[in-house]
Amino acid sequence: MGHVTAHLRPAKASKSRGLKGDIRIPGDKSISHRSFMFGGLARGETRITGLLEGEDVINTGKAMQAMGASIRKQGDTWIINGVGNGCLLAPETALDFGNAGTGCRLAMGLMGPYDFDTTFIGDASLSSRPMGRVLDPLRLMGVQVQAQAGDRLPVTVRGPRAPAPISYRVPMASAQVKSAVLLAGLNIPGTTTVIEPVMTRDHTEKMLQGFGATLEVETDAEGVRTIRLEGRGELVGQTIDVPGDPSSTAFPLVAALIVPGSDVTIRNVLMNPTRTGLIQTLQEMGADIEVLDPRQAGGEDVADLRVRSSDLKGVTVPAERAPSMIDEYPVLAIAACFAQGETMMPGLEELRVKESDRLAAMARGLELNGVDCTEGKDWLSVRGRPDGKGLGNLSKEAVVATWLDHRIAMSFLVMGLASEHPVQVDDCSIIATSFPEFMEMMTGMGAEIAEI
Ligand code: S3P
């Protein structure tokens, strides 16, 4: 399976003519990670189509292979033979999750209760991200943890002989933390309970139910969710068709909105309500996004989106919407650069601990390219220039630092398509973690993007 790129490859985007195309975005990253993980764990065969073949997901597949799952590809279908719940093997070497927080944190939960050592490593970005948010609930279950200062990678976990179920209130809006606790609960006798005060993406809950887990969700009048999972139940292989990733969709979508004369149709996009905050926000800004043929596929809402260039106006994004668009703020900030007036984005504390400190990375890149913006502790505001005049940077030295963050790289390449001057980024190789087809798909629609 795949090969992880380690060399920086700079790239440049320049003012483009109207983008035209009818495209299909690669599979959703969250669902793809979980498909490999749950398929590798469940007894029997799991068949997956539409899987995202990005580096992050491939690393999760390799980790599951290292723990006994068999994974192969036949034509367009990935076929997994899982080990059965509770039957994962001790990996012989450290599991390398590369750039992927989701793969790493979910696997920590999955492996935590097993009474052998599992070691987790990753790239420079992942090694600087906090793991305590997952290790703390594991410690409450009796898991022993060795970690670098500040609960950073490399991390080794070892479960107790008799792990105990916990009831855990997730202290931050994080689907990864919720999922890690639930996955640990799969191999603990009794009921593991997760209380989620603010709803985040619900792929773990829905997919575990699909694989046969006894899991129920109760939502109270305030929207607080209580998730109960019976441990040590049987999981059985499934057939999964992964819908297109709304977070990857965001890049061609915003590009089509800001490049005058564009008309782009994007097919088979996941429209799970925990993932559609960006579309709602852009529509409030005046975006022309037509939702075509809304339908159900494999238990998820999907639709096609027709997007045409639009005159955008600045808005204040409600802070409570953040969980449903948490990965989309970098590219929303780019849309805001071309909107009339100010866009205010509060409630962004979680952006500081993504693949990079996305608040800082965005603010520095925007400043470098002539954007009037302000970075707060947990907010960002952007004052736009609808005609793109003065945006971008003519100097060869003006290169945006992407900090091993795919979404920072793609966001600034989208910016360059509508700015008066070009926008340069220090690396486009990292884009392969989530959207390997990005460059080709964008240039295929007429975007002026190239490696330099
Ligand atoms: C993800 C959860 C989110 C998101 C990430 C994918 C998941 O992270 O940013 O890209 O698949 O569970 P947090 O749980 O840290 O918010």
Short mmCIF file of C-alpha atoms and ligand atoms in Angstrom, two decimals:
data_model
loop_
_atom_site.label_atom_id
_atom_site.label_comp_id
_atom_site.label_asym_id
_atom_site.label_seq_id
_atom_site.Cartn_x
_atom_site.Cartn_y
_atom_site.Cartn_z
CA MET A 1 0.00 0.00 0.00
CA GLY A 2 1.03 3.58 -0.88
CA HIS A 3 4.15 5.53 -0.19
CA VAL A 4 4.45 8.59 2.01
CA THR A 5 6.09 11.66 0.45
CA ALA A 6 8.58 13.53 2.58
CA HIS A 7 9.89 16.28 0.27
CA LEU A 8 8.41 19.74 0.06
CA ARG A 9 7.09 20.69 -3.36
CA PRO A 10 6.25 24.40 -3.78
CA ALA A 11 3.32 25.43 -5.98
CA LYS A 12 1.72 28.57 -7.35
CA ALA A 13 -1.84 29.56 -8.26
CA SER A 14 -2.70 32.46 -10.60
CA LYS A 15 -5.78 34.36 -11.66
CA SER A 16 -7.95 32.01 -13.69
CA ARG A 17 -10.81 32.23 -16.14
CA GLY A 18 -14.17 30.74 -15.19
CA LEU A 19 -13.89 27.18 -13.87
CA LYS A 20 -16.06 24.63 -15.67
CA GLY A 21 -16.59 20.99 -14.87
CA ASP A 22 -18.59 18.07 -13.62
CA ILE A 23 -16.52 16.34 -10.98
CA ARG A 24 -16.66 13.54 -8.44
CA ILE A 25 -14.80 14.20 -5.21
CA PRO A 26 -12.87 11.34 -3.55
CA GLY A 27 -14.41 9.49 -0.61
CA ASP A 28 -14.98 10.99 2.80
CA LYS A 29 -11.88 10.76 4.98
CA SER A 30 -13.71 10.21 8.27
CA ILE A 31 -15.82 7.38 6.86
CA SER A 32 -12.82 5.86 5.02
CA HIS A 33 -10.71 5.62 8.20
CA ARG A 34 -13.61 4.02 10.02
CA SER A 35 -14.32 1.61 7.16
CA PHE A 36 -10.79 0.20 7.33
CA MET A 37 -10.82 0.14 11.12
CA PHE A 38 -14.22 -1.43 11.70
CA GLY A 39 -13.81 -3.76 8.72
CA GLY A 40 -10.45 -4.93 10.09
CA LEU A 41 -12.01 -5.51 13.50
CA ALA A 42 -15.29 -7.16 12.46
CA ARG A 43 -15.59 -10.88 11.82
CA GLY A 44 -15.86 -11.87 8.14
CA GLU A 45 -15.69 -9.85 4.98
CA THR A 46 -16.14 -6.10 4.52
CA ARG A 47 -16.31 -4.69 1.00
CA ILE A 48 -15.65 -0.98 0.44
CA THR A 49 -16.14 1.10 -2.69
CA GLY A 50 -15.44 4.82 -3.02
CA LEU A 51 -12.70 4.66 -0.36
CA LEU A 52 -10.43 7.69 -0.12
CA GLU A 53 -7.00 6.43 -1.13
CA GLY A 54 -5.16 9.28 0.58
CA GLU A 55 -2.03 8.72 2.64
CA ASP A 56 -3.88 9.17 5.95
CA VAL A 57 -6.34 6.38 5.21
CA ILE A 58 -3.68 4.09 3.74
CA ASN A 59 -1.77 4.40 7.03
CA THR A 60 -4.87 3.27 8.92
CA GLY A 61 -5.13 0.29 6.57
CA LYS A 62 -1.48 -0.60 7.21
CA ALA A 63 -2.04 -0.39 10.97
CA MET A 64 -5.00 -2.77 10.74
CA GLN A 65 -2.89 -5.17 8.65
CA ALA A 66 -0.15 -5.02 11.29
CA MET A 67 -2.77 -6.16 13.83
CA GLY A 68 -3.99 -9.13 11.84
CA ALA A 69 -6.56 -7.87 9.33
CA SER A 70 -6.22 -8.92 5.71
CA ILE A 71 -6.78 -6.08 3.24
CA ARG A 72 -6.61 -6.25 -0.54
CA LYS A 73 -8.01 -4.40 -3.52
CA GLN A 74 -9.87 -6.08 -6.36
CA GLY A 75 -10.85 -3.74 -9.19
CA ASP A 76 -12.52 -0.77 -7.46
CA THR A 77 -13.38 -2.69 -4.30
CA TRP A 78 -11.34 -2.98 -1.12
CA ILE A 79 -11.90 -6.36 0.51
CA ILE A 80 -11.11 -6.79 4.17
CA ASN A 81 -11.16 -9.92 6.25
CA GLY A 82 -11.42 -8.85 9.84
CA VAL A 83 -10.18 -10.59 12.96
CA GLY A 84 -13.34 -10.42 15.08
CA ASN A 85 -14.03 -8.02 17.96
CA GLY A 86 -11.46 -8.39 20.73
CA CYS A 87 -9.07 -10.44 18.57
CA LEU A 88 -6.57 -7.88 17.25
CA LEU A 89 -2.94 -9.01 17.46
CA ALA A 90 -0.02 -7.17 19.04
CA PRO A 91 1.75 -5.24 16.26
CA GLU A 92 5.43 -6.16 15.91
CA THR A 93 6.58 -2.58 15.34
CA ALA A 94 5.31 0.91 16.11
CA LEU A 95 2.21 1.96 14.16
CA ASP A 96 3.07 4.96 11.97
CA PHE A 97 0.04 7.17 11.35
CA GLY A 98 1.94 9.78 9.34
CA ASN A 99 -0.06 13.04 9.36
CA ALA A 100 -3.37 11.57 10.54
CA GLY A 101 -4.88 12.64 13.85
CA THR A 102 -8.03 10.64 13.21
CA GLY A 103 -6.23 7.38 12.42
CA CYS A 104 -3.92 7.76 15.41
CA ARG A 105 -6.45 8.86 18.02
CA LEU A 106 -9.11 6.33 17.03
CA ALA A 107 -6.53 3.53 17.00
CA MET A 108 -5.34 4.54 20.49
CA GLY A 109 -8.88 4.00 21.71
CA LEU A 110 -9.22 0.76 19.79
CA MET A 111 -5.95 -0.68 21.16
CA GLY A 112 -6.02 0.84 24.66
CA PRO A 113 -7.81 -2.05 26.44
CA TYR A 114 -5.65 -4.84 24.94
CA ASP A 115 -3.15 -6.11 27.53
CA PHE A 116 -0.10 -5.78 25.31
CA ASP A 117 2.03 -2.81 24.22
CA THR A 118 0.99 -0.77 21.19
CA THR A 119 3.23 2.12 20.13
CA PHE A 120 2.08 5.07 18.00
CA ILE A 121 4.31 7.36 15.95
CA GLY A 122 3.71 10.00 13.27
CA ASP A 123 5.20 12.86 11.26
CA ALA A 124 6.39 16.20 12.71
CA SER A 125 2.87 17.65 12.59
CA LEU A 126 1.19 14.72 14.34
CA SER A 127 4.04 14.51 16.86
CA SER A 128 3.32 18.06 18.00
CA ARG A 129 -0.42 17.50 18.53
CA PRO A 130 -1.96 16.85 21.96
CA MET A 131 -2.88 13.20 22.65
CA GLY A 132 -3.91 13.74 26.29
CA ARG A 133 -7.51 14.28 25.22
CA VAL A 134 -7.62 10.58 24.26
CA LEU A 135 -5.11 9.23 26.78
CA ASP A 136 -6.95 10.74 29.78
CA PRO A 137 -10.15 8.70 29.36
CA LEU A 138 -8.02 5.61 28.59
CA ARG A 139 -6.18 6.12 31.90
CA LEU A 140 -9.57 6.14 33.65
CA MET A 141 -10.21 2.68 32.17
CA GLY A 142 -6.96 1.41 33.68
CA VAL A 143 -4.78 1.72 30.58
CA GLN A 144 -1.08 2.37 31.22
CA VAL A 145 0.39 5.12 29.07
CA GLN A 146 3.94 6.13 28.21
CA ALA A 147 4.20 9.41 26.30
CA GLN A 148 6.50 12.32 25.54
CA ALA A 149 6.11 15.53 27.55
CA GLY A 150 2.64 17.03 27.15
CA ASP A 151 1.23 13.66 26.05
CA ARG A 152 2.84 13.89 22.62
CA LEU A 153 3.94 11.01 20.33
CA PRO A 154 5.61 8.57 20.50
CA VAL A 155 2.99 7.04 22.78
CA THR A 156 2.76 3.46 24.06
CA VAL A 157 -0.44 2.11 25.59
CA ARG A 158 -1.01 -1.14 27.46
CA GLY A 159 -4.36 -2.30 28.75
CA PRO A 160 -5.02 -3.83 32.17
CA ARG A 161 -6.00 -7.49 32.62
CA ALA A 162 -9.53 -6.38 33.50
CA PRO A 163 -10.42 -3.03 31.92
CA ALA A 164 -13.38 -1.20 33.46
CA PRO A 165 -16.05 0.68 31.51
CA ILE A 166 -16.37 4.39 32.16
CA SER A 167 -18.88 7.14 31.72
CA TYR A 168 -17.10 10.06 30.08
CA ARG A 169 -18.24 13.58 29.37
CA VAL A 170 -16.22 14.82 26.38
CA PRO A 171 -14.64 18.11 27.51
CA MET A 172 -14.17 19.65 24.02
CA ALA A 173 -16.16 19.35 20.78
CA SER A 174 -14.24 16.41 19.32
CA ALA A 175 -15.49 13.45 17.31
CA GLN A 176 -12.06 11.87 17.67
CA VAL A 177 -12.24 11.83 21.47
CA LYS A 178 -15.83 10.56 21.45
CA SER A 179 -14.84 7.85 18.99
CA ALA A 180 -11.71 6.79 20.88
CA VAL A 181 -13.73 6.22 24.06
CA LEU A 182 -16.39 4.24 22.17
CA LEU A 183 -13.80 2.11 20.36
CA ALA A 184 -12.10 1.30 23.67
CA GLY A 185 -15.53 0.34 24.98
CA LEU A 186 -15.84 -2.30 22.27
CA ASN A 187 -13.33 -4.46 24.15
CA ILE A 188 -14.48 -3.73 27.71
CA PRO A 189 -17.25 -5.76 29.38
CA GLY A 190 -20.30 -3.73 30.37
CA THR A 191 -21.66 -0.38 29.22
CA THR A 192 -19.34 2.41 28.14
CA THR A 193 -21.11 5.79 28.19
CA VAL A 194 -20.07 8.93 26.35
CA ILE A 195 -21.79 12.23 27.07
CA GLU A 196 -21.45 14.71 24.26
CA PRO A 197 -22.60 18.22 25.21
CA VAL A 198 -22.11 19.54 21.66
CA MET A 199 -22.89 17.24 18.76
CA THR A 200 -19.98 16.39 16.46
CA ARG A 201 -19.84 14.17 13.36
CA ASP A 202 -21.69 10.94 14.14
CA HIS A 203 -19.99 8.50 11.75
CA THR A 204 -18.68 6.27 14.55
CA GLU A 205 -22.11 5.83 16.11
CA LYS A 206 -23.87 5.17 12.81
CA MET A 207 -21.23 2.84 11.42
CA LEU A 208 -20.82 0.80 14.63
CA GLN A 209 -24.59 0.25 14.63
CA GLY A 210 -24.27 -0.85 11.00
CA PHE A 211 -21.56 -3.38 11.96
CA GLY A 212 -23.91 -4.82 14.59
CA ALA A 213 -22.79 -3.14 17.82
CA THR A 214 -25.37 -2.60 20.55
CA LEU A 215 -25.20 1.19 20.70
CA GLU A 216 -27.93 3.66 21.54
CA VAL A 217 -28.05 7.44 21.47
CA GLU A 218 -30.33 9.62 23.56
CA THR A 219 -30.58 13.37 23.00
CA ASP A 220 -32.05 15.60 25.72
CA ALA A 221 -33.94 18.88 25.35
CA GLU A 222 -30.67 20.88 25.42
CA GLY A 223 -29.15 18.76 22.66
CA VAL A 224 -26.79 16.90 25.00
CA ARG A 225 -26.24 13.40 23.63
CA THR A 226 -25.73 10.29 25.75
CA ILE A 227 -24.22 7.36 23.84
CA ARG A 228 -24.24 3.91 25.42
CA LEU A 229 -22.28 1.01 23.98
CA GLU A 230 -22.37 -2.61 25.17
CA GLY A 231 -18.81 -3.95 25.15
CA ARG A 232 -17.56 -7.30 23.86
CA GLY A 233 -20.44 -7.73 21.39
CA GLU A 234 -20.00 -9.21 17.96
CA LEU A 235 -19.20 -7.07 14.93
CA VAL A 236 -19.88 -8.47 11.47
CA GLY A 237 -18.41 -7.38 8.12
CA GLN A 238 -20.45 -4.96 5.97
CA THR A 239 -20.66 -3.55 2.46
CA ILE A 240 -19.89 0.18 2.39
CA ASP A 241 -20.06 2.74 -0.40
CA VAL A 242 -18.19 5.82 0.82
CA PRO A 243 -19.79 9.12 -0.28
CA GLY A 244 -17.70 12.11 -1.46
CA ASP A 245 -15.94 14.14 1.22
CA PRO A 246 -17.69 17.45 1.98
CA SER A 247 -14.44 18.80 3.44
CA SER A 248 -12.59 18.16 0.15
CA THR A 249 -15.60 19.45 -1.80
CA ALA A 250 -15.10 22.77 -0.02
CA PHE A 251 -12.03 23.62 -2.14
CA PRO A 252 -13.45 23.41 -5.68
CA LEU A 253 -16.72 24.79 -4.30
CA VAL A 254 -15.17 27.98 -2.93
CA ALA A 255 -12.97 28.24 -6.03
CA ALA A 256 -16.07 28.20 -8.25
CA LEU A 257 -17.73 30.88 -6.11
CA ILE A 258 -14.82 33.33 -6.22
CA VAL A 259 -13.58 32.88 -9.80
CA PRO A 260 -15.90 34.94 -12.04
CA GLY A 261 -17.69 33.02 -14.80
CA SER A 262 -17.50 29.61 -13.07
CA ASP A 263 -20.12 26.86 -13.23
CA VAL A 264 -19.15 23.58 -11.59
CA THR A 265 -21.17 20.49 -10.64
CA ILE A 266 -19.87 18.30 -7.85
CA ARG A 267 -21.40 14.82 -7.61
CA ASN A 268 -22.18 12.48 -4.73
CA VAL A 269 -21.32 14.79 -1.81
CA LEU A 270 -21.98 13.59 1.75
CA MET A 271 -24.66 15.88 3.25
CA ASN A 272 -24.75 14.49 6.80
CA PRO A 273 -26.04 17.47 8.85
CA THR A 274 -22.99 17.28 11.15
CA ARG A 275 -20.86 18.16 8.10
CA THR A 276 -22.79 20.84 6.18
CA GLY A 277 -21.99 24.00 8.17
CA LEU A 278 -19.88 25.46 5.37
CA ILE A 279 -22.63 25.18 2.75
CA GLN A 280 -25.09 26.87 5.10
CA THR A 281 -22.61 29.67 5.85
CA LEU A 282 -21.76 30.25 2.20
CA GLN A 283 -25.45 30.37 1.33
CA GLU A 284 -25.91 33.04 4.01
CA MET A 285 -23.06 34.94 2.33
CA GLY A 286 -25.05 34.88 -0.92
CA ALA A 287 -23.46 31.85 -2.60
CA ASP A 288 -25.29 30.27 -5.52
CA ILE A 289 -25.15 26.60 -4.48
CA GLU A 290 -27.93 24.44 -5.86
CA VAL A 291 -28.51 21.16 -4.04
CA LEU A 292 -29.55 18.67 -6.73
CA ASP A 293 -31.12 15.25 -6.32
CA PRO A 294 -30.84 14.93 -2.52
CA ARG A 295 -30.97 11.22 -1.72
CA GLN A 296 -29.99 8.51 0.74
CA ALA A 297 -27.06 6.18 0.10
CA GLY A 298 -25.79 3.62 2.61
CA GLY A 299 -27.62 5.32 5.48
CA GLU A 300 -26.23 8.78 4.68
CA ASP A 301 -27.68 11.86 2.98
CA VAL A 302 -25.89 12.67 -0.29
CA ALA A 303 -26.55 15.17 -3.09
CA ASP A 304 -24.99 16.78 -6.15
CA LEU A 305 -24.04 20.44 -5.89
CA ARG A 306 -24.15 22.97 -8.74
CA VAL A 307 -22.03 25.99 -7.90
CA ARG A 308 -21.83 29.26 -9.83
CA SER A 309 -19.71 32.36 -9.21
CA SER A 310 -21.41 34.64 -6.73
CA ASP A 311 -21.17 38.07 -5.18
CA LEU A 312 -20.47 37.23 -1.55
CA LYS A 313 -21.05 39.40 1.49
CA GLY A 314 -19.41 39.07 4.90
CA VAL A 315 -21.28 37.43 7.78
CA THR A 316 -20.76 36.47 11.40
CA VAL A 317 -20.60 32.69 11.65
CA PRO A 318 -22.38 31.48 14.82
CA ALA A 319 -19.79 29.90 17.15
CA GLU A 320 -22.09 26.93 17.76
CA ARG A 321 -21.85 26.02 14.09
CA ALA A 322 -18.10 25.35 14.37
CA PRO A 323 -18.30 21.56 14.94
CA SER A 324 -20.22 21.08 11.68
CA MET A 325 -17.57 22.92 9.64
CA ILE A 326 -14.45 22.66 11.77
CA ASP A 327 -12.16 21.62 8.89
CA GLU A 328 -13.64 24.23 6.54
CA TYR A 329 -12.58 27.47 8.26
CA PRO A 330 -9.34 27.84 6.29
CA VAL A 331 -11.18 27.83 2.97
CA LEU A 332 -14.07 29.88 4.38
CA ALA A 333 -11.47 32.53 5.25
CA ILE A 334 -10.48 32.49 1.56
CA ALA A 335 -14.10 32.98 0.49
CA ALA A 336 -14.22 35.88 2.97
CA CYS A 337 -11.24 37.54 1.21
CA PHE A 338 -13.49 38.04 -1.83
CA ALA A 339 -16.67 39.04 0.06
CA GLN A 340 -18.01 42.56 0.54
CA GLY A 341 -17.39 43.64 4.13
CA GLU A 342 -16.24 41.71 7.15
CA THR A 343 -16.57 38.02 7.97
CA MET A 344 -16.26 37.21 11.66
CA MET A 345 -15.43 33.64 12.70
CA PRO A 346 -15.66 33.06 16.48
CA GLY A 347 -15.38 29.84 18.52
CA LEU A 348 -12.25 28.54 16.79
CA GLU A 349 -10.14 27.33 19.75
CA GLU A 350 -9.93 23.80 18.26
CA LEU A 351 -8.24 25.20 15.12
CA ARG A 352 -5.06 25.71 17.13
CA VAL A 353 -4.55 21.93 17.49
CA LYS A 354 -5.28 20.69 13.96
CA GLU A 355 -2.60 19.50 11.49
CA SER A 356 -1.15 22.97 12.14
CA ASP A 357 -2.19 25.93 14.28
CA ARG A 358 -4.68 26.87 11.59
CA LEU A 359 -5.57 30.24 13.09
CA ALA A 360 -1.96 31.38 12.97
CA ALA A 361 -1.20 29.67 9.65
CA MET A 362 -4.19 31.35 7.98
CA ALA A 363 -3.54 34.77 9.48
CA ARG A 364 0.17 34.78 8.42
CA GLY A 365 -0.64 33.57 4.91
CA LEU A 366 -3.46 36.08 4.47
CA GLU A 367 -1.26 38.96 5.67
CA LEU A 368 1.49 37.89 3.29
CA ASN A 369 -1.02 38.12 0.45
CA GLY A 370 -2.41 41.55 1.26
CA VAL A 371 -5.55 40.58 3.17
CA ASP A 372 -6.86 42.80 5.95
CA CYS A 373 -7.49 40.31 8.77
CA THR A 374 -7.26 40.00 12.55
CA GLU A 375 -6.28 36.92 14.53
CA GLY A 376 -7.79 36.64 18.02
CA LYS A 377 -7.18 33.98 20.66
CA ASP A 378 -10.06 31.89 19.30
CA TRP A 379 -11.37 33.92 16.38
CA LEU A 380 -10.45 35.28 12.99
CA SER A 381 -11.95 38.20 11.10
CA VAL A 382 -11.38 39.01 7.43
CA ARG A 383 -12.23 42.18 5.51
CA GLY A 384 -12.78 41.27 1.87
CA ARG A 385 -11.95 42.76 -1.55
CA PRO A 386 -14.65 41.48 -3.94
CA ASP A 387 -12.57 42.29 -7.04
CA GLY A 388 -9.42 40.66 -5.60
CA LYS A 389 -7.47 43.91 -6.27
CA GLY A 390 -4.23 44.07 -4.34
CA LEU A 391 -4.53 40.45 -3.17
CA GLY A 392 -1.76 37.93 -3.82
CA ASN A 393 1.92 38.77 -3.95
CA LEU A 394 4.25 39.41 -6.90
CA SER A 395 7.44 38.67 -4.97
CA LYS A 396 9.05 35.27 -5.56
CA GLU A 397 10.00 35.22 -1.89
CA ALA A 398 6.41 35.56 -0.72
CA VAL A 399 5.66 31.91 -0.05
CA VAL A 400 2.95 30.78 2.37
CA ALA A 401 4.18 28.33 5.04
CA THR A 402 1.81 25.34 5.06
CA TRP A 403 3.22 23.56 8.15
CA LEU A 404 2.51 20.03 6.82
CA ASP A 405 -1.18 20.98 6.64
CA HIS A 406 -3.07 19.87 3.52
CA ARG A 407 -5.95 22.25 4.08
CA ILE A 408 -3.68 25.28 4.43
CA ALA A 409 -2.01 24.33 1.13
CA MET A 410 -5.29 23.84 -0.76
CA SER A 411 -6.87 26.99 0.72
CA PHE A 412 -4.10 29.29 -0.47
CA LEU A 413 -3.97 27.67 -3.89
CA VAL A 414 -7.70 28.42 -4.19
CA MET A 415 -7.03 32.02 -3.15
CA GLY A 416 -4.55 32.54 -5.98
CA LEU A 417 -7.21 31.70 -8.59
CA ALA A 418 -9.14 34.92 -7.90
CA SER A 419 -6.44 37.28 -6.57
CA GLU A 420 -4.93 40.03 -8.71
CA HIS A 421 -1.45 38.58 -8.13
CA PRO A 422 -0.33 34.94 -7.75
CA VAL A 423 -0.27 33.09 -4.44
CA GLN A 424 2.56 30.66 -3.66
CA VAL A 425 2.71 27.86 -1.08
CA ASP A 426 5.84 26.09 0.15
CA ASP A 427 4.41 22.60 -0.36
CA CYS A 428 1.71 20.78 -2.27
CA SER A 429 2.89 17.22 -1.56
CA ILE A 430 1.03 17.19 1.77
CA ILE A 431 -2.28 17.49 -0.13
CA ALA A 432 -1.95 13.75 -0.87
CA THR A 433 -2.90 12.99 2.74
CA SER A 434 -6.56 13.80 1.99
CA PHE A 435 -7.07 14.73 -1.68
CA PRO A 436 -4.44 13.19 -4.00
CA GLU A 437 -6.40 14.24 -7.13
CA PHE A 438 -6.64 17.92 -6.12
CA MET A 439 -4.13 19.46 -8.54
CA GLU A 440 -5.32 17.46 -11.53
CA MET A 441 -8.99 18.00 -10.77
CA MET A 442 -8.52 21.75 -10.38
CA THR A 443 -6.41 22.20 -13.52
CA GLY A 444 -8.93 20.04 -15.39
CA MET A 445 -11.57 22.72 -14.63
CA GLY A 446 -9.30 25.48 -15.88
CA ALA A 447 -7.53 26.49 -12.66
CA GLU A 448 -4.06 27.98 -13.15
CA ILE A 449 -2.20 25.91 -10.55
CA ALA A 450 1.25 24.45 -11.05
CA GLU A 451 4.25 23.23 -9.15
CA ILE A 452 7.18 25.63 -9.23
C1 S3P B 1 -12.53 13.90 12.58
C2 S3P B 1 -12.82 14.76 13.61
C3 S3P B 1 -12.37 16.16 13.65
C4 S3P B 1 -11.86 16.64 12.29
C5 S3P B 1 -10.98 15.62 11.63
C6 S3P B 1 -11.75 14.33 11.40
C7 S3P B 1 -13.04 12.52 12.63
O1 S3P B 1 -11.32 16.26 14.60
O2 S3P B 1 -11.15 17.84 12.44
O3 S3P B 1 -10.52 16.09 10.39
O4 S3P B 1 -13.02 11.82 11.59
O5 S3P B 1 -13.49 12.09 13.71
P1 S3P B 1 -11.59 16.57 16.16
O6 S3P B 1 -12.21 15.39 16.78
O7 S3P B 1 -10.22 16.84 16.73
O8 S3P B 1 -12.46 17.78 16.17
#
